Structures are given as C-alpha cells and as structure tokens.
GROMACS .gro file of C-alpha atoms in nm:
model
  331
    1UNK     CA    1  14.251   9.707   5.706
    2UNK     CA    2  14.037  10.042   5.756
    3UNK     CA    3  13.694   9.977   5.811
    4UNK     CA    4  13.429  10.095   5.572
    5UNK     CA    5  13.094  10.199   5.638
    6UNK     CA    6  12.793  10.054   5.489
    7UNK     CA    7  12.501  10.238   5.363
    8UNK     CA    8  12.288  10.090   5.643
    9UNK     CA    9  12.532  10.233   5.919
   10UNK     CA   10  12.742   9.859   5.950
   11UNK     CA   11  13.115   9.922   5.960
   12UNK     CA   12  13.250   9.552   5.822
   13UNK     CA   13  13.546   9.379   5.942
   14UNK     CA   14  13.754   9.099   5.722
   15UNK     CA   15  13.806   8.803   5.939
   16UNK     CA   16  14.055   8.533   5.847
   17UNK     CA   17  13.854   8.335   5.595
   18UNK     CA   18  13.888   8.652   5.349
   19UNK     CA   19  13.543   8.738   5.448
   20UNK     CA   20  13.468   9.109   5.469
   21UNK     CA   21  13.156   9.051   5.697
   22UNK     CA   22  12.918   9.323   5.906
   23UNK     CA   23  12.855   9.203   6.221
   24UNK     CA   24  12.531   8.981   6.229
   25UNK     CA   25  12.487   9.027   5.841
   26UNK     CA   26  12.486   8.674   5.731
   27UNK     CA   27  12.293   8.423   5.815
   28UNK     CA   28  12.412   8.183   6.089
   29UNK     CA   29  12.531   7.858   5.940
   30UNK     CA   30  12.357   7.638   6.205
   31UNK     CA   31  12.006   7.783   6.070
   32UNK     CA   32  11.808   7.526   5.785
   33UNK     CA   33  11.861   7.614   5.460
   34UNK     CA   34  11.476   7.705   5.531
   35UNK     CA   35  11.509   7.988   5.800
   36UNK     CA   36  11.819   8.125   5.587
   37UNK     CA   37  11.637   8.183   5.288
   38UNK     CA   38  11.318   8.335   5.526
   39UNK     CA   39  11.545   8.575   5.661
   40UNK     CA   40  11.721   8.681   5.366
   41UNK     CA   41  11.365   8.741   5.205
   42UNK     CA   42  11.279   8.972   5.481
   43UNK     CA   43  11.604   9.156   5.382
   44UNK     CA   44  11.501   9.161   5.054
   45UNK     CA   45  11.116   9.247   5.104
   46UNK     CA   46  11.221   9.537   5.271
   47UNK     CA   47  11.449   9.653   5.062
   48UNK     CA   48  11.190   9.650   4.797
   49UNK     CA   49  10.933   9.827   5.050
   50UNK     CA   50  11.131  10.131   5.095
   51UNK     CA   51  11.125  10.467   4.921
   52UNK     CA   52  11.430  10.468   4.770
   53UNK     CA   53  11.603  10.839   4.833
   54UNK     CA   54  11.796  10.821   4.494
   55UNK     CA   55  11.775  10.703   4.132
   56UNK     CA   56  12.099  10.447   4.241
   57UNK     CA   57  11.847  10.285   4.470
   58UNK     CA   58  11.563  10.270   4.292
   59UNK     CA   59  11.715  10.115   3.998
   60UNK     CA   60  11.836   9.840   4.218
   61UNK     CA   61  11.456   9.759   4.339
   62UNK     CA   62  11.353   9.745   3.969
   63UNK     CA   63  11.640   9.523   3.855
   64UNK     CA   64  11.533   9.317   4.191
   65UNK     CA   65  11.197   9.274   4.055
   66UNK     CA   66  11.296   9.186   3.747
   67UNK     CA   67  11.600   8.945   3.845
   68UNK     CA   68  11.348   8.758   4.112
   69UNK     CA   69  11.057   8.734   3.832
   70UNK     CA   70  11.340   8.522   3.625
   71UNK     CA   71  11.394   8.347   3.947
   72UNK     CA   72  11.089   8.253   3.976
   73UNK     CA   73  11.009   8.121   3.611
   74UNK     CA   74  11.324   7.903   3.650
   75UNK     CA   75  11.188   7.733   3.911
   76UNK     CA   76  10.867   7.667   3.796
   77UNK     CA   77  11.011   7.523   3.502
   78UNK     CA   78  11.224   7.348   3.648
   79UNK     CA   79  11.223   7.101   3.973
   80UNK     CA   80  11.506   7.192   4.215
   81UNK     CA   81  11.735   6.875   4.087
   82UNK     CA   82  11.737   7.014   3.756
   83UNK     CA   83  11.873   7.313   3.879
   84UNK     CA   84  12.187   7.468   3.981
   85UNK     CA   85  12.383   7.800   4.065
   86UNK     CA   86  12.699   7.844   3.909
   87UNK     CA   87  12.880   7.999   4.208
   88UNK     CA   88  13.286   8.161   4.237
   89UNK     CA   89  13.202   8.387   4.510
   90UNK     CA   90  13.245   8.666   4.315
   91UNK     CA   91  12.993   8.936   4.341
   92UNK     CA   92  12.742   8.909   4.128
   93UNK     CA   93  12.662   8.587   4.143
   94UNK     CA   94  12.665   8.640   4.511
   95UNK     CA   95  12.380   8.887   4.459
   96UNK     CA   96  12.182   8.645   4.234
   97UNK     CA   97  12.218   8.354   4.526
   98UNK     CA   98  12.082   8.609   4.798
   99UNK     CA   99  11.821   8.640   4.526
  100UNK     CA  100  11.712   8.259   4.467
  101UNK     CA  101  11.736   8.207   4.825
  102UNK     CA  102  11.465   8.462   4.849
  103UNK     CA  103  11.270   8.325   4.589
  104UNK     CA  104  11.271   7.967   4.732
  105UNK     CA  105  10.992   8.024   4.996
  106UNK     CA  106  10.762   8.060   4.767
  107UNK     CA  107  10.762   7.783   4.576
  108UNK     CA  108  10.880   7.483   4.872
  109UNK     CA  109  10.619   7.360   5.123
  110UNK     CA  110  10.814   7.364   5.512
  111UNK     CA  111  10.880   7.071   5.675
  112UNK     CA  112  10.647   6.870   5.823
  113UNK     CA  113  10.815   6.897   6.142
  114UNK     CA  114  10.949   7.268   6.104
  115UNK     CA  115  10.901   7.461   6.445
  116UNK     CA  116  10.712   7.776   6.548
  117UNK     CA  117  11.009   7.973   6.624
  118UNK     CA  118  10.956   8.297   6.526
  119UNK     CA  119  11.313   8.488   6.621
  120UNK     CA  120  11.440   8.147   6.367
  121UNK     CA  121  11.193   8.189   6.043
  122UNK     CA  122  11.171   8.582   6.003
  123UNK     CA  123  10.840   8.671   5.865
  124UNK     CA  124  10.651   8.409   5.650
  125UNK     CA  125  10.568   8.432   5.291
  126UNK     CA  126  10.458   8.696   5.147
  127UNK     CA  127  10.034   8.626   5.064
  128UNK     CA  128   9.894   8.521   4.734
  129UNK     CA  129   9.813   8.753   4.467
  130UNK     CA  130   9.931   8.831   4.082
  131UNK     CA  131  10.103   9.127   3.960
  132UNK     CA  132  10.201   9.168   3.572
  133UNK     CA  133  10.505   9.351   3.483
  134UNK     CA  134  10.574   9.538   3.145
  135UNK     CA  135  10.921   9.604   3.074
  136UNK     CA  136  10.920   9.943   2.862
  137UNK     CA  137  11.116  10.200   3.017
  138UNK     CA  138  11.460  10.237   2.908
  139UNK     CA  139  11.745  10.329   3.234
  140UNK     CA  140  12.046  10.517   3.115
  141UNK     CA  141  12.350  10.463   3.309
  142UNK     CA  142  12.631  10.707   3.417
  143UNK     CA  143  12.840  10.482   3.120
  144UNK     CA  144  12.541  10.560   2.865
  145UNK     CA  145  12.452  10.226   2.832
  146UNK     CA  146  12.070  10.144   2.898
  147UNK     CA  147  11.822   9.873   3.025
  148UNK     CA  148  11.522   9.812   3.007
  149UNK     CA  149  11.323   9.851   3.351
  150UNK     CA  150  10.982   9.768   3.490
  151UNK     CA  151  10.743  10.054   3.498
  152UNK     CA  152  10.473   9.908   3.707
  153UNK     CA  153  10.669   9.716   3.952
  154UNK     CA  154  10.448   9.636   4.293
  155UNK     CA  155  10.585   9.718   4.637
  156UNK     CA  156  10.684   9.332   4.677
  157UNK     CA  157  10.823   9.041   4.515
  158UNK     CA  158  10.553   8.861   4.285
  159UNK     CA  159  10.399   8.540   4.444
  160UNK     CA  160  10.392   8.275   4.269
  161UNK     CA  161  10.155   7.993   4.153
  162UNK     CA  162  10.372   7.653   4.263
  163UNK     CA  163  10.228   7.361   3.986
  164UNK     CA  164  10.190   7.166   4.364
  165UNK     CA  165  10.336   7.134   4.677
  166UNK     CA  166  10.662   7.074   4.723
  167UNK     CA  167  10.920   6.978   4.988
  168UNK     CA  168  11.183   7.251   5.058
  169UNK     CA  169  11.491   7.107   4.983
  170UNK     CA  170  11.805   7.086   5.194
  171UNK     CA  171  12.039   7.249   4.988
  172UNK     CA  172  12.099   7.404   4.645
  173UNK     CA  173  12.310   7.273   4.363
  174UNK     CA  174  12.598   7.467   4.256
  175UNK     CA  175  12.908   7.432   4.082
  176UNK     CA  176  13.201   7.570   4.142
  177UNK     CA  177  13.479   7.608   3.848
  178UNK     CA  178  13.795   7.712   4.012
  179UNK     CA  179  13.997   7.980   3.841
  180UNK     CA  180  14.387   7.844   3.774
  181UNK     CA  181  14.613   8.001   4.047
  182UNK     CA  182  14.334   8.062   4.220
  183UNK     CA  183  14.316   8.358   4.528
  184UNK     CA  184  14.349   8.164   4.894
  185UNK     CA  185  14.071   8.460   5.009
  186UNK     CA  186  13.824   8.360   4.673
  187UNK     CA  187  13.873   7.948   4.806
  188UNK     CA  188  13.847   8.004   5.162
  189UNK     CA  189  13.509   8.252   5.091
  190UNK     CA  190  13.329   8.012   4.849
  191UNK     CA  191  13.374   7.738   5.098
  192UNK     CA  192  13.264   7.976   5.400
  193UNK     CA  193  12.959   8.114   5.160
  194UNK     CA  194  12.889   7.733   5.060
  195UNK     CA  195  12.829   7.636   5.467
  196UNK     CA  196  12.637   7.923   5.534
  197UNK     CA  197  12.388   7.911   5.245
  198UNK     CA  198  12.351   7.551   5.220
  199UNK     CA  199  12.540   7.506   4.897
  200UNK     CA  200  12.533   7.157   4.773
  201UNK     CA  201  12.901   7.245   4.588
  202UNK     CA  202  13.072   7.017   4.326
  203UNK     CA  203  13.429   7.172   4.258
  204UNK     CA  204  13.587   7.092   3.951
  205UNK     CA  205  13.975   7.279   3.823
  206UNK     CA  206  13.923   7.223   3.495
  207UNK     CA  207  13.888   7.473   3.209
  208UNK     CA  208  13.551   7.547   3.138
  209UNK     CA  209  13.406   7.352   2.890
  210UNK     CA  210  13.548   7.001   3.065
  211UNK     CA  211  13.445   7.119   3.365
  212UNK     CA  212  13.088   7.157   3.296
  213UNK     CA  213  13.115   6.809   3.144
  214UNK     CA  214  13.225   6.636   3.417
  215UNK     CA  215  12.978   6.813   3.633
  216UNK     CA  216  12.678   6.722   3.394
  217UNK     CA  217  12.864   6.377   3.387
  218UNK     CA  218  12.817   6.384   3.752
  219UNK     CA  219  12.441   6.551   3.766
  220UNK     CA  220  12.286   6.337   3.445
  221UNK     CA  221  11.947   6.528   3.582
  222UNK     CA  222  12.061   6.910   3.552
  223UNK     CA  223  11.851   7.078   3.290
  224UNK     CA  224  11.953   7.414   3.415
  225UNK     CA  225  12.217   7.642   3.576
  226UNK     CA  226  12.162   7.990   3.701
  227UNK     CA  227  12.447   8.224   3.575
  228UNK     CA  228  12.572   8.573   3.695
  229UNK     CA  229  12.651   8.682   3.376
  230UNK     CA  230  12.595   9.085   3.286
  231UNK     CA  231  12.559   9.290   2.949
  232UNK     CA  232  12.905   9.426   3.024
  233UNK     CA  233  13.060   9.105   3.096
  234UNK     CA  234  13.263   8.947   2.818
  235UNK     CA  235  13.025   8.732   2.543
  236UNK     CA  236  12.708   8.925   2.776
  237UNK     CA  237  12.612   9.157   2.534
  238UNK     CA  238  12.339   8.951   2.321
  239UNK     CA  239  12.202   8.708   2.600
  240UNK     CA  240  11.841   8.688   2.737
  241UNK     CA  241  11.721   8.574   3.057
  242UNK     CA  242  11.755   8.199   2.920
  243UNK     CA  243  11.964   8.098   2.634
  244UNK     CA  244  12.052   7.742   2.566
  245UNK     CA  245  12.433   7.660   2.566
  246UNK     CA  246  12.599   7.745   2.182
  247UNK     CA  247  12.726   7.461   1.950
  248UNK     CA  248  12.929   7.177   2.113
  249UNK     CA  249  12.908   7.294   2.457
  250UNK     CA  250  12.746   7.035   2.721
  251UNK     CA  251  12.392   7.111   2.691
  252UNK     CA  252  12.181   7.319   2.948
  253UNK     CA  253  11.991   7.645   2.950
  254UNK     CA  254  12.167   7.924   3.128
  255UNK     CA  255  11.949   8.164   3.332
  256UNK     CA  256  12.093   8.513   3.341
  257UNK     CA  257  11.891   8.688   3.615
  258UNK     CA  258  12.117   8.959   3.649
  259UNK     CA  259  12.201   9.040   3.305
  260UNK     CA  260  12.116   9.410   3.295
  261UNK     CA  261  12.231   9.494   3.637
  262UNK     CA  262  12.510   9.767   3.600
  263UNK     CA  263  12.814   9.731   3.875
  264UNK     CA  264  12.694  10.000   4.083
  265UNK     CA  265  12.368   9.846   4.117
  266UNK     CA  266  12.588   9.498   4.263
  267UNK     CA  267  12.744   9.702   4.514
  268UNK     CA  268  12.488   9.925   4.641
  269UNK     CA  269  12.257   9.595   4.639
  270UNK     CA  270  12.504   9.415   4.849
  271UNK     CA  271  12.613   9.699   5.075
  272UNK     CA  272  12.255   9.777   5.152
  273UNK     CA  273  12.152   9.475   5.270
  274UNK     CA  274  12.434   9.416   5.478
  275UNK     CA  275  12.582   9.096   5.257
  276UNK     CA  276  12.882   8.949   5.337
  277UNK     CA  277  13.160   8.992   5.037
  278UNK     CA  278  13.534   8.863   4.955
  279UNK     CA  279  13.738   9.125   5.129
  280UNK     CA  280  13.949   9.168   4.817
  281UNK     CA  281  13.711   9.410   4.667
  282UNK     CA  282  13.817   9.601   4.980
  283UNK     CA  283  14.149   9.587   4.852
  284UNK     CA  284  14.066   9.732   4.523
  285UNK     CA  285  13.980   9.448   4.326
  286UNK     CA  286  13.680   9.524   4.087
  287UNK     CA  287  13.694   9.200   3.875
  288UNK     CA  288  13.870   8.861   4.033
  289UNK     CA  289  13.984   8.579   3.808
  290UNK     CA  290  14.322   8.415   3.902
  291UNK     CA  291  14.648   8.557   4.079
  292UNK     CA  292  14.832   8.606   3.793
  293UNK     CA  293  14.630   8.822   3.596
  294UNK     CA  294  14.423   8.982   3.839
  295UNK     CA  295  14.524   9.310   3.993
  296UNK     CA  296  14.389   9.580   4.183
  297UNK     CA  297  14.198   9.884   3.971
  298UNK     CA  298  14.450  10.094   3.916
  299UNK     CA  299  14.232  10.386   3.890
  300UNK     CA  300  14.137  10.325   4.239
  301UNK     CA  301  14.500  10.327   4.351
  302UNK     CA  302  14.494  10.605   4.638
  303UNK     CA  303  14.634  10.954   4.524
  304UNK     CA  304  14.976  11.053   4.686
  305UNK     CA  305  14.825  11.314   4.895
  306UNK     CA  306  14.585  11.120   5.068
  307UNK     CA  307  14.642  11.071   5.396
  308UNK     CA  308  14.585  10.652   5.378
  309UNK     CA  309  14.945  10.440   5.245
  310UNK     CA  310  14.989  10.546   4.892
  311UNK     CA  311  15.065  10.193   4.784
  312UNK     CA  312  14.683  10.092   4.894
  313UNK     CA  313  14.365  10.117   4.660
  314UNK     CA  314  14.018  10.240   4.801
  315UNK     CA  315  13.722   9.988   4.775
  316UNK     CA  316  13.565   9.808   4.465
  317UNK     CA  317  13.227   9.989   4.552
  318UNK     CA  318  13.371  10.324   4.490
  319UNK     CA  319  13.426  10.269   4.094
  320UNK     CA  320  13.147  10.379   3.879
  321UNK     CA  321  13.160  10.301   3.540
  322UNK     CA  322  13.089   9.929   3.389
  323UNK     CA  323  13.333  10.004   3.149
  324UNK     CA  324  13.654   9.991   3.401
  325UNK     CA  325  13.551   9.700   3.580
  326UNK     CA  326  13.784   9.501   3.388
  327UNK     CA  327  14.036   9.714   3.393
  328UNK     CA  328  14.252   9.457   3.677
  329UNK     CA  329  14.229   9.192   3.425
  330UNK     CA  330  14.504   9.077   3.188
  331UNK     CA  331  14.257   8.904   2.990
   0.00000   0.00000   0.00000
C-alpha cells in the first residue's frame, strides 16, 4: 500500500491489525488511561494554539472549541458511570474520543500515587480561568451547507469548574454495536483502539435498538452516551448537542459533539494531529458499514491514466463534499 503523507510531515504505514498508524502517533497502550489522555491534550492544545494558515484549519479549531465545550457540559452533568462513548472505529467518532480524552483532565483529580514523570504525563492542565463563547457566525462549506461557529473562541480549551474532586477513572465506557458482516480491519481496529485508549468496551451484534437494550440492561446506571453523529449523517439533520432518545427507544440522552463538523474538517483534524485511522479509508472507503454494502467511493476510483493500478481508489481524505460521503453505501 503507497504511503501517504500527513499534513504534519508523518508518512503512515498500515500494519496487520488494519491500522493505518504514523509512527509514534498513538499513544502507547502500556501508558494509564491518565498519561494518554495528558498527551493527547497536548496534541490538542496545540493544535488550538496555532495560527491556522487556511480557512480548512481554522474551522477545525472552532468546531474543536465548540465540540470540547459539549464535552465538557456532559461531564459535569454527568458522573463518569453514567456515561459512555458509542464507539465503531469509524472516523468520527474516533475524533470525538481523542476529544473526551482531552477533556478528561480537567475534570478527574490524579492518583494519589501518580508519579512525577514528566516524558509520561505531557504538560499538566491547562490553569483556571472562564471564557464565554457566543455562537453567531454562520461557516459556509464548499457543499453550501453552513454552521454555526464561535466568534470569540480563546487560544485554549475552556477550563472547567469540577462540582468537586474527583478520582480519574481507569477507563471509559463504550459500546460497541457491530455492523452485520462486519470488515475483519473495522474488528481488529476497534479492539486495537479499545487497548490503547482504555476503552471499557461492551460488544453487542444485535440490531440497534436491542442492542442498546441489552447494553442499558447491562449498565442500569448509564444516563448518557456520547454519539458521533453529523448534520449530514442520516436522521442528523434536526439534532442538538443533547437530545433525549425518540419514542420507544431505551432511554438516554445522546450527546452529539460533533454534529456540525463537515467531513473535511474529520480528516484534516485527524491527519493533523497524527491519529491513528482504519486503513480502509486508505483504500477509498469514505463511509464503512458492513461488507456487503459498503464499497469504495467510486468517484475516488483512480483515473486510467494515472500512473498508480487503475483498479485502486486514492484516500478517503481526498473527497470533499459531505454530500458524496455516502456514496459507497447501498443503504
């Protein structure tokens, strides 16, 4: 498979647990679920800190703000058993884990017994202060479709007042609800993904609705499950950051901090920080459900001058437009 550059110079490889990784990009799975979430809020902190060289970029630090803001109102309303992370692998709910991660060390006490090294924790928590944000300014997409943006966004995340001091926990909740013929390189990623970020993972193949019985079945405490869900998405178009399940379904509030992200903001968030992915979006994948009606993006399929195998399909990253992510699916 050719190797493809990221936008922070790291050329990723796929190894053979279908994970397209960058060298030293991921956390290592020994680490505490502690010093993973430190470092990946250094990645993110410093993502937010830059001056963003185009309007791609600086979309994705607003949506950031945003999306960690929602993040952060979750879990003060919430204790960390009522909570969970509805998690496939797939890559937007991959960006809203690398968000909550970051999130988490502001709102858990460390260990009593957590040690000094430095190289381990990455840079401690950002210091206390309050920012407000006002969400006024409307973004306009390549697609024409719009969001609504901060306009007074600080330079860093917004700490947060914790109600009191809490333990950080040892893992997160999250529930994974396997597609039916499901890919071998989604399976072996989620379980990879799951060990390195300290996923506490229930796995249910079920359809939907008895799935998320069982798992409340199983979790009588879960008041809440975090949800990658975006405007484009299928049944996205009229949510809010948190929207109680509809009619009969088992009852929780779904938190959609993602929800106006476009799919170019996804990629370029996850190619700029130098996060791990499924290597099928490498393979021209855009949206992954099952094997049978999932396919590559056929307008990604590689012209037949190119000089790469005809047959082949250039990267999920390179498509633009929300409106052909979908465009692999049979349903």
């Amino acid at each position: 498979m050719p190797h493809h550059h990221l936008a922070n110079g790291v050329s990723p490889t796929a190894n053979g647990s279908g994970v397209q990784e960058p060298p030293a990009a991921g956390p290592a799975p020994s680490l505490s679920l502690r010093h993973v979430c430190l470092q990946l809020q250094a990645k993110v902190d410093a993502f937010l800190a830059q001056e963003a060289d185009t309007s791609l970029l600086k979309g994705v630090q607003a949506h950031v703000r945003e999306a960690m803001s929602v993040v952060d109102e979750a879990l003060e309303r919430y204790s960390i058993e009522e909570l969970s992370l509805s998690y496939n692998g797939g890559k937007d709910c991959l960006v809203l884990l690398v968000l909550i991660l970051a999130c988490l060390p502001r709102h858990f006490e460390p260990p009593d017994d957590d040690d000094d090294d430095d190289d381990d924790k990455g840079p401690p928590p950002p210091s206390s202060s309050s920012y407000t944000y006002t969400y006024t300014t409307n973004r306009t997409a390549p697609n024409g479709l719009t969001s609504q943006i901060p306009t007074n966004t600080p330079a860093a995340p917004t700490p947060v007042r914790s109600r009191s001091p809490r333990p950080f926990p040892t893992s997160l909740q999250s529930v994974y609800i396997v597609a039916p013929d499901p890919f071998a390189e989604v399976d072996a990623f989620v379980e990879h993904s799951a060990a390195t970020y300290h996923l506490d993972l229930s796995r249910y193949a079920l359809p939907m609705r008895a799935a998320l019985d069982a798992y409340l079945r199983d979790r009588p405490r879960l008041r809440a499950v975090f949800v990658g869900t975006r405007r484009t998405d299928p049944h996205g178009a009229a949510l809010t950051h948190f929207d109680p399940t509809d009619g009969d379904w088992p009852a929780f509030v779904r938190v959609h901090p993602v929800i106006d992200w476009h799919y170019a903001e996804i990629w370029a968030f996850l190619r700029h920080l130098g996060i791990p992915y499924i290597s099928l979006y490498d393979q021209g994948y855009t949206s992954l459900g099952g094997t049978k009606d999932t396919h590559p993006n056929p307008l990604l399929k590689r012209q037949p001058d190119a000089a790469a195998d005809p047959d082949t399909f250039r990267p999920a990253y390179e498509l633009v437009d929300d409106d052909e992510e979908r465009l692999g699916r049979d349903r």
